[in-house]
Short mmCIF file of C-alpha atoms and ligand atoms in Angstrom, two decimals:
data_model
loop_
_atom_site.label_atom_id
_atom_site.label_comp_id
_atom_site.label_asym_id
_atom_site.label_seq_id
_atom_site.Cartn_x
_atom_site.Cartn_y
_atom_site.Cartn_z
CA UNK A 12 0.00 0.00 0.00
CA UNK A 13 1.37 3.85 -1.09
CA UNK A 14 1.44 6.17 1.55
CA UNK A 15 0.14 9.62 -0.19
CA UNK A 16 3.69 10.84 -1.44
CA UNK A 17 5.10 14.25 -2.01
CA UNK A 18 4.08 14.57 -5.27
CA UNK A 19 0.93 12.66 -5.92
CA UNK A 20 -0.08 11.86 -9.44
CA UNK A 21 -3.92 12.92 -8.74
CA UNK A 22 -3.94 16.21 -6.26
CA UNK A 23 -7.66 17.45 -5.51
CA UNK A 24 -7.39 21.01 -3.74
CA UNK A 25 -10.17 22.47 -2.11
CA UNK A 26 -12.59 21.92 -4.99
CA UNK A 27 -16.31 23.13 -5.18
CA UNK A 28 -19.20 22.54 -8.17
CA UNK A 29 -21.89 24.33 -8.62
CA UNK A 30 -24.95 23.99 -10.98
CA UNK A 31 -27.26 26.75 -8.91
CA UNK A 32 -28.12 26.50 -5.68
CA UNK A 33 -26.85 24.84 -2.53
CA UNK A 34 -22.97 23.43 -4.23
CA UNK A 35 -22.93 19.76 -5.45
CA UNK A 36 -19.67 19.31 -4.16
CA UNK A 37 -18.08 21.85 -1.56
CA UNK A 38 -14.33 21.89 -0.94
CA UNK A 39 -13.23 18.55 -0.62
CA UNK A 40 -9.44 18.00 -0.84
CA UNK A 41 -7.94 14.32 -1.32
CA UNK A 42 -4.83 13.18 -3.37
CA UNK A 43 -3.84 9.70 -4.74
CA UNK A 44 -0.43 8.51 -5.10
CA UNK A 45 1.34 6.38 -8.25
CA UNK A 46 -0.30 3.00 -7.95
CA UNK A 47 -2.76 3.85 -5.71
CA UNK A 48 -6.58 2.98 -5.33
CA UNK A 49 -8.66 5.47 -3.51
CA UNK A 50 -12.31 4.65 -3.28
CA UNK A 51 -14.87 7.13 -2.86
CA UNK A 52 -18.46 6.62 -1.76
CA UNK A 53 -21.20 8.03 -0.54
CA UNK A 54 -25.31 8.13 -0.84
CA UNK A 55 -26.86 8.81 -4.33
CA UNK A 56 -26.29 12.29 -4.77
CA UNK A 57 -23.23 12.60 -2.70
CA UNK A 58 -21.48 14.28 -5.37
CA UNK A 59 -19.22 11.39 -6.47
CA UNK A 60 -19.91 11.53 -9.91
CA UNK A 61 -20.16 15.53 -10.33
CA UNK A 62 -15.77 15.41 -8.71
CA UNK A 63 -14.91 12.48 -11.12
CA UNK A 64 -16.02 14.62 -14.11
CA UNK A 65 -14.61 18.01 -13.02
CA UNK A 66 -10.90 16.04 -12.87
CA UNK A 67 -11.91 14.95 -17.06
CA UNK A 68 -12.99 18.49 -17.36
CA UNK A 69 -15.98 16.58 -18.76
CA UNK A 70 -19.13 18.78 -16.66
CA UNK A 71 -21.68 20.76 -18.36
CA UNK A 72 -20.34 24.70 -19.36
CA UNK A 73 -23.34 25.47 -17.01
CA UNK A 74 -21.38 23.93 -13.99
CA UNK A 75 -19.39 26.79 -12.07
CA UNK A 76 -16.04 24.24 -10.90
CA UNK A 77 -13.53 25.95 -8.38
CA UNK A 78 -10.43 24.95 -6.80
CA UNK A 79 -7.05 23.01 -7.87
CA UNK A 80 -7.03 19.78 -9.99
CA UNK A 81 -3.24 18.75 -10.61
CA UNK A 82 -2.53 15.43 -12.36
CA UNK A 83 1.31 15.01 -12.99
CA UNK A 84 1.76 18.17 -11.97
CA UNK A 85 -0.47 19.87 -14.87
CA UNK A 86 -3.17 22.27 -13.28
CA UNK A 87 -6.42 20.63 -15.20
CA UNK A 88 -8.39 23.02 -14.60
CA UNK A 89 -6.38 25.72 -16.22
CA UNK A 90 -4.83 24.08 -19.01
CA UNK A 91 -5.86 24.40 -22.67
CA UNK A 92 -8.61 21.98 -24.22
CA UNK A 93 -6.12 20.44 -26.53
CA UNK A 94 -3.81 19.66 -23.75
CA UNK A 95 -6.81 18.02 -22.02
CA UNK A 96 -7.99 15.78 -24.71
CA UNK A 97 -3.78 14.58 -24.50
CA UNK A 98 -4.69 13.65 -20.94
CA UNK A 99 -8.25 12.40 -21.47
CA UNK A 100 -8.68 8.91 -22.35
CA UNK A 101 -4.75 7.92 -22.81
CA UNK A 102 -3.33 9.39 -19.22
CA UNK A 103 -6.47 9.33 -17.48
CA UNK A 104 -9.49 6.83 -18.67
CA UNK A 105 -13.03 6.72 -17.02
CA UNK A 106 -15.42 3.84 -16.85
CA UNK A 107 -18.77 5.85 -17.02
CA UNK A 108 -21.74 4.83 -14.80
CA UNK A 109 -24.04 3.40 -17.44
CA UNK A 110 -22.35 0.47 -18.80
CA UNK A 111 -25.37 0.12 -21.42
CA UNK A 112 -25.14 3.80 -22.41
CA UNK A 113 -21.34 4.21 -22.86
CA UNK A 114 -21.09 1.34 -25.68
CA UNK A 115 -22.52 2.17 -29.39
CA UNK A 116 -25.28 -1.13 -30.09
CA UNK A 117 -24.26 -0.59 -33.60
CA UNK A 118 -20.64 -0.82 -33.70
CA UNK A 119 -18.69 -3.62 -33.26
CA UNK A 120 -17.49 -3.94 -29.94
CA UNK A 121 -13.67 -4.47 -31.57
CA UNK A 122 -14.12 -1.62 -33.68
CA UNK A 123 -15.16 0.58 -29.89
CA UNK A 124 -12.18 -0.31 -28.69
CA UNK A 125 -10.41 0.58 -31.88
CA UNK A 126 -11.72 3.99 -31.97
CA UNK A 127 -10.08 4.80 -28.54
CA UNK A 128 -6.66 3.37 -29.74
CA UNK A 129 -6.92 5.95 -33.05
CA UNK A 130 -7.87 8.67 -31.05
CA UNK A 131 -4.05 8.74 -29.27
CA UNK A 132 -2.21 7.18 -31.88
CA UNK A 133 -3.04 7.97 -35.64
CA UNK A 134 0.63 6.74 -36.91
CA UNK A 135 -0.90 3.31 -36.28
CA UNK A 136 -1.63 1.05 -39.17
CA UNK A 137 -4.86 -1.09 -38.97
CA UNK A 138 -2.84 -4.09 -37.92
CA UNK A 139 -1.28 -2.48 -35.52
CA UNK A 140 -4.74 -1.10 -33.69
CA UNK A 141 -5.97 -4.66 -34.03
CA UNK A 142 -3.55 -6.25 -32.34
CA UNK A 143 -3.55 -4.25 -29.33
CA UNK A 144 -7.22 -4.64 -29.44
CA UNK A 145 -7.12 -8.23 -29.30
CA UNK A 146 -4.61 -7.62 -26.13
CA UNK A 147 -6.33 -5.41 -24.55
CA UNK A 148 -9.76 -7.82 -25.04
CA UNK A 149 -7.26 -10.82 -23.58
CA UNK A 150 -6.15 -8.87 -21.18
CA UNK A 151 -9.67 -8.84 -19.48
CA UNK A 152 -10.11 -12.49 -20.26
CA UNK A 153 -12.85 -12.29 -23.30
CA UNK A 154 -13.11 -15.33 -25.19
CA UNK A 155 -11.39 -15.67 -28.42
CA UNK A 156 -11.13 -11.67 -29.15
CA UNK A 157 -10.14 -12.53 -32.54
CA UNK A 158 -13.09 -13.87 -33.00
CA UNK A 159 -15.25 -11.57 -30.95
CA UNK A 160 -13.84 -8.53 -31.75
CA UNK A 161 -16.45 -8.37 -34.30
CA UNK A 162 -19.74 -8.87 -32.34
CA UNK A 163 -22.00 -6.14 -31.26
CA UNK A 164 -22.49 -5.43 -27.65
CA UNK A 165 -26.31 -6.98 -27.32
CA UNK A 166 -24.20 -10.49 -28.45
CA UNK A 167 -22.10 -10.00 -24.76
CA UNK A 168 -23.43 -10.84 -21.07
CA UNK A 169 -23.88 -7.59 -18.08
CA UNK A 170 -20.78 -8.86 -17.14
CA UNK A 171 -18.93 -8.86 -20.22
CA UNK A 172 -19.71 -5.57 -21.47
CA UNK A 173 -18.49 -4.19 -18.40
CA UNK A 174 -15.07 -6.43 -19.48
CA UNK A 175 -15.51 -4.30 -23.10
CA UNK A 176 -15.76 -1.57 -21.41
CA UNK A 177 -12.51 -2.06 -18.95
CA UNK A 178 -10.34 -2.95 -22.33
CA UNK A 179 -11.44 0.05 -23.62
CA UNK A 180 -10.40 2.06 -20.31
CA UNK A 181 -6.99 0.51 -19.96
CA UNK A 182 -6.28 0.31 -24.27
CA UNK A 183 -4.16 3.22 -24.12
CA UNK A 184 -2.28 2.05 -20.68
CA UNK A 185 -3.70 5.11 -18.78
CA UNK A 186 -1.66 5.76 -15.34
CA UNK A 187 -5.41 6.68 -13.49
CA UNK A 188 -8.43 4.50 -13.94
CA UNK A 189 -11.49 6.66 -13.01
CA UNK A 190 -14.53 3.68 -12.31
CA UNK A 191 -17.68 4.85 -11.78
CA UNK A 192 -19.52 2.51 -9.88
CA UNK A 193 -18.62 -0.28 -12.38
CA UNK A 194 -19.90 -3.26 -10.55
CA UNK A 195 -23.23 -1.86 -9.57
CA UNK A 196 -25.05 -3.26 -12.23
CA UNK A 197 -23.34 -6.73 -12.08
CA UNK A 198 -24.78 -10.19 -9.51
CA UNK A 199 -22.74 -10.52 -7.35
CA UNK A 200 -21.06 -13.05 -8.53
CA UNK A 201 -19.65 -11.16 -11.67
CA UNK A 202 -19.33 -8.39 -9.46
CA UNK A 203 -16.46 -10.38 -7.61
CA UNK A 204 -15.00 -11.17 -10.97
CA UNK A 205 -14.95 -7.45 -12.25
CA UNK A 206 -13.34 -6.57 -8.97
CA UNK A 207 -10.98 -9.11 -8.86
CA UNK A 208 -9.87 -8.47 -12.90
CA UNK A 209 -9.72 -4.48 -11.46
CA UNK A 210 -7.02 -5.79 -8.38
CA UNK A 211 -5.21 -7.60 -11.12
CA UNK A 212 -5.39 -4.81 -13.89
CA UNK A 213 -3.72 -2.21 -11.38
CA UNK A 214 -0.96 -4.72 -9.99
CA UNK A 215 -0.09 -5.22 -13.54
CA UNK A 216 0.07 -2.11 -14.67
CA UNK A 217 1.09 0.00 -11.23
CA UNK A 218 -2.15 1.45 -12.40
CA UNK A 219 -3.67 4.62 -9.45
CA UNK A 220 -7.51 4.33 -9.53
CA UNK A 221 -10.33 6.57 -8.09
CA UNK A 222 -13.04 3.66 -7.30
CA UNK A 223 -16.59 5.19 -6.60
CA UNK A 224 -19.22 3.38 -5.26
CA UNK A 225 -22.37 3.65 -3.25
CA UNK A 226 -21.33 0.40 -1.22
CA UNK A 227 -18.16 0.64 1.20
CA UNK A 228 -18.28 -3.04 1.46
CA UNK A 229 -16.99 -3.12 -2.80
CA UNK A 230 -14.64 -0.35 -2.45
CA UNK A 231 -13.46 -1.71 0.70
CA UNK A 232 -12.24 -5.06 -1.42
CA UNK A 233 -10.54 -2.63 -3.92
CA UNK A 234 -9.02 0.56 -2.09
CA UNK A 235 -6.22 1.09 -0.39
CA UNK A 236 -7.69 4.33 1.33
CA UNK A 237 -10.98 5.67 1.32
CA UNK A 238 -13.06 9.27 1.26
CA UNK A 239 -16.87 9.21 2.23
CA UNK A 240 -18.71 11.70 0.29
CA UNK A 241 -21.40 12.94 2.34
CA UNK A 242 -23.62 15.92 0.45
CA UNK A 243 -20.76 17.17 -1.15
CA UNK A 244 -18.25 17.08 1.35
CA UNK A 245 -15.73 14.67 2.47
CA UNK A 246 -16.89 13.44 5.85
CA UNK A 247 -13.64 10.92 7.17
CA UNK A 248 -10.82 9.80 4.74
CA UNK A 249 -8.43 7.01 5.83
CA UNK A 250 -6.81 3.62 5.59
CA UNK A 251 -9.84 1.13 3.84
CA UNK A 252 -9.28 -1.37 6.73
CA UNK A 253 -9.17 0.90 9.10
CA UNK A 254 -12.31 3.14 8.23
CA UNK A 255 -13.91 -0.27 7.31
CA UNK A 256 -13.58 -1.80 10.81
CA UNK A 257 -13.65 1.21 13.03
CA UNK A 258 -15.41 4.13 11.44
CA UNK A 259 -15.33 7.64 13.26
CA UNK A 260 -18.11 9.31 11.46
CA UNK A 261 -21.05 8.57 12.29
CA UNK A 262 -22.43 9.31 8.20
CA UNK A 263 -20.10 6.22 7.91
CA UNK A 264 -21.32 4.14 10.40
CA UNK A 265 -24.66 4.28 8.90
CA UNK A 266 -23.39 3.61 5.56
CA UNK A 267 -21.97 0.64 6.81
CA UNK A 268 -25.15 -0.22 8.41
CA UNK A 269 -26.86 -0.28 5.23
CA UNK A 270 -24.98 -0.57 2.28
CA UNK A 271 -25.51 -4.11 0.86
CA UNK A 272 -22.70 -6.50 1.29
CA UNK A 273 -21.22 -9.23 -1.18
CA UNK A 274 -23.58 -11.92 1.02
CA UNK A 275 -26.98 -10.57 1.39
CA UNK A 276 -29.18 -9.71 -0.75
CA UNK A 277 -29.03 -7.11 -3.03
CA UNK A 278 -32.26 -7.07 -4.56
CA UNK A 279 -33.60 -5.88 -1.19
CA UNK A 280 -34.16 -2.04 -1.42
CA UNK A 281 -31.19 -0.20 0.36
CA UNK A 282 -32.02 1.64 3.77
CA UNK A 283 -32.17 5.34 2.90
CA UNK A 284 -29.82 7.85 5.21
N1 ATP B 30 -25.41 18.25 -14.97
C1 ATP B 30 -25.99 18.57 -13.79
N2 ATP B 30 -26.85 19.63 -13.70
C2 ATP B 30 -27.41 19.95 -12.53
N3 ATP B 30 -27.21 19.30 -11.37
C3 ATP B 30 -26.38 18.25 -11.41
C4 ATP B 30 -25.72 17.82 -12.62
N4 ATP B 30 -24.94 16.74 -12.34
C5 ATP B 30 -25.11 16.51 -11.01
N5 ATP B 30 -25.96 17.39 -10.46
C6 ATP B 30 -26.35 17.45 -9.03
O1 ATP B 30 -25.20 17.36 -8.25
C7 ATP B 30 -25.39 16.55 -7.11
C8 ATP B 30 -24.38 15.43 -7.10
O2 ATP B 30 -24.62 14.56 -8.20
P1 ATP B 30 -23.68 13.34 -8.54
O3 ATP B 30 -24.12 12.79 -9.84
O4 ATP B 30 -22.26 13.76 -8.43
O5 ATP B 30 -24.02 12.32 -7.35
P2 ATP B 30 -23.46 10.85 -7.10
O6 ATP B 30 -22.81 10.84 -5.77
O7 ATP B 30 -22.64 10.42 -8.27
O8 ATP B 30 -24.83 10.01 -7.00
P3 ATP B 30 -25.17 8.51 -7.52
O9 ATP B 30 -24.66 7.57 -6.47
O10 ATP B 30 -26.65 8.49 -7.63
O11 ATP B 30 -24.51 8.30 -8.85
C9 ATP B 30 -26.83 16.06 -7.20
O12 ATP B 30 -27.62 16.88 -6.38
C10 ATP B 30 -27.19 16.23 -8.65
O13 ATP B 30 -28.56 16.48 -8.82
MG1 MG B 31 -22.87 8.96 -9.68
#
């Protein structure tokens, strides 16, 4: 486990977003180190998924973002578009919450995948895309991604289209993996298995990763520290195991109390906080 160092590769300073009103997120602060996992949770509405867009710069123009965002020591938030779109997607990849939303149902899933390798790397010839597309579909153990490659997404399983999905994230051999709650959809069986191909993903690769998820119980299998998000604000921040087995906050006790865990049952409607 990294200890935050002095120069963190993700650096969140004091950072606020607005969209009218009362903020969606209000000065929260948190940093992750090179090969770090940080999870993040929080209720529904916590403002999880408003901070992982303001660090892709990817929020509405209407959202009013303030505060310091530095990832490998560039200030995000100040920095030109075209330097972003050099970070977005080849430093930096997201897996968005949707799973069925982010992939195209008329596109080969091969040919997804493909798309995100052109976007960094034009000098590429077309054998040279498809090969790394059939490593990065091995990589996340799909069957026979030669074969595959050229299937549509409705032809793959919840579970599998989440795999699409993580080959497409990790393509470009990003140094942050930003996964939005990317098991929530998933049993929980597969859920183990997307979890467990995340773990090996991030050994592999000395990949960091911001983990958010509703349920501390997931991100408690994944993180090596973790933030609770409570309405926008960062509540208690510390060692997974530690915050896991002896919470301070009482926001986190609670969440503990009712998040759903990898044994019962999740179909069961969640206790509201
Ligand atoms: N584009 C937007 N326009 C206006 N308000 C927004 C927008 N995006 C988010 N919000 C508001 O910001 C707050 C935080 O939303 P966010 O999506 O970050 O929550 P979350 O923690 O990701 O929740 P969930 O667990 O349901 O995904 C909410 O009150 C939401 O309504
Ligand atoms: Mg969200």
């Amino acid at each position: 486990m990294n200890a935050p160092g002095l120069n963190p590769l993700l650096a969140v300073d004091d950072l606020t977003i607005g969209f009218g009103g009362r903020p969606a997120v209000e000065g929260i602060s948190f940093s992750l180190a090179e090969g770090e996992t940080l999870g993040l949770v929080g209720e529904s509405g916590s403002g999880k998924s408003a901070t992982s867009l303001a660090v892709l710069r990817l929020l509405p123009p209407t959202a009013r973002v303030a505060g310091g965002i530095r990832f490998a020591g560039a200030p995000l938030l100040q920095i030109s578009e075209a330097e972003m779109r050099h970070h977005r997607g080849r430093e930096i990849a997201m897996i968005f919450q949707e799973p069925m939303t982010a992939l195209n149902p008329v596109m080969p899933v091969g040919e997804q995948i493909a798309e995100a390798v052109r976007a960094h790397h034009p000098e590429l010839s077309r054998r040279e895309v498809a090969a790394r597309v059939v490593e990065a579909m091995r990589e996340v153990a799909l069957p026979e991604p030669e074969r595959r490659m050229r299937d549509y997404p409705h032809q793959f399983s919840g579970g599998q289209r989440q795999r699409i999905l993580i080959a497409m994230a990790i393509v470009n051999r990003p140094r942050l993996l930003i996964a939005d709650e990317p098991t929530t959809a998933l049993d929980v069986t597969v859920q183990a298995q997307i979890l467990a191909l995340l773990n090996r993903l991030r050994e592999t690769h000395n990949l960091s990763m911001l983990f958010i998820s509703h349920d501390l119980a997931v991100v408690s299998q994944v993180a090596d520290r973790v933030a609770v998000m409570q309405r926008g604000r960062i509540v208690e921040q510390g060692a997974a195991a530690e915050l896991f087995h002896n919470p301070q906050h009482e926001y986190t006790r609670r969440l503990l109390a009712s998040a759903p865990t990898m044994t019962t049952d999740r179909r069961r409607p969640l206790a509201t906080i």
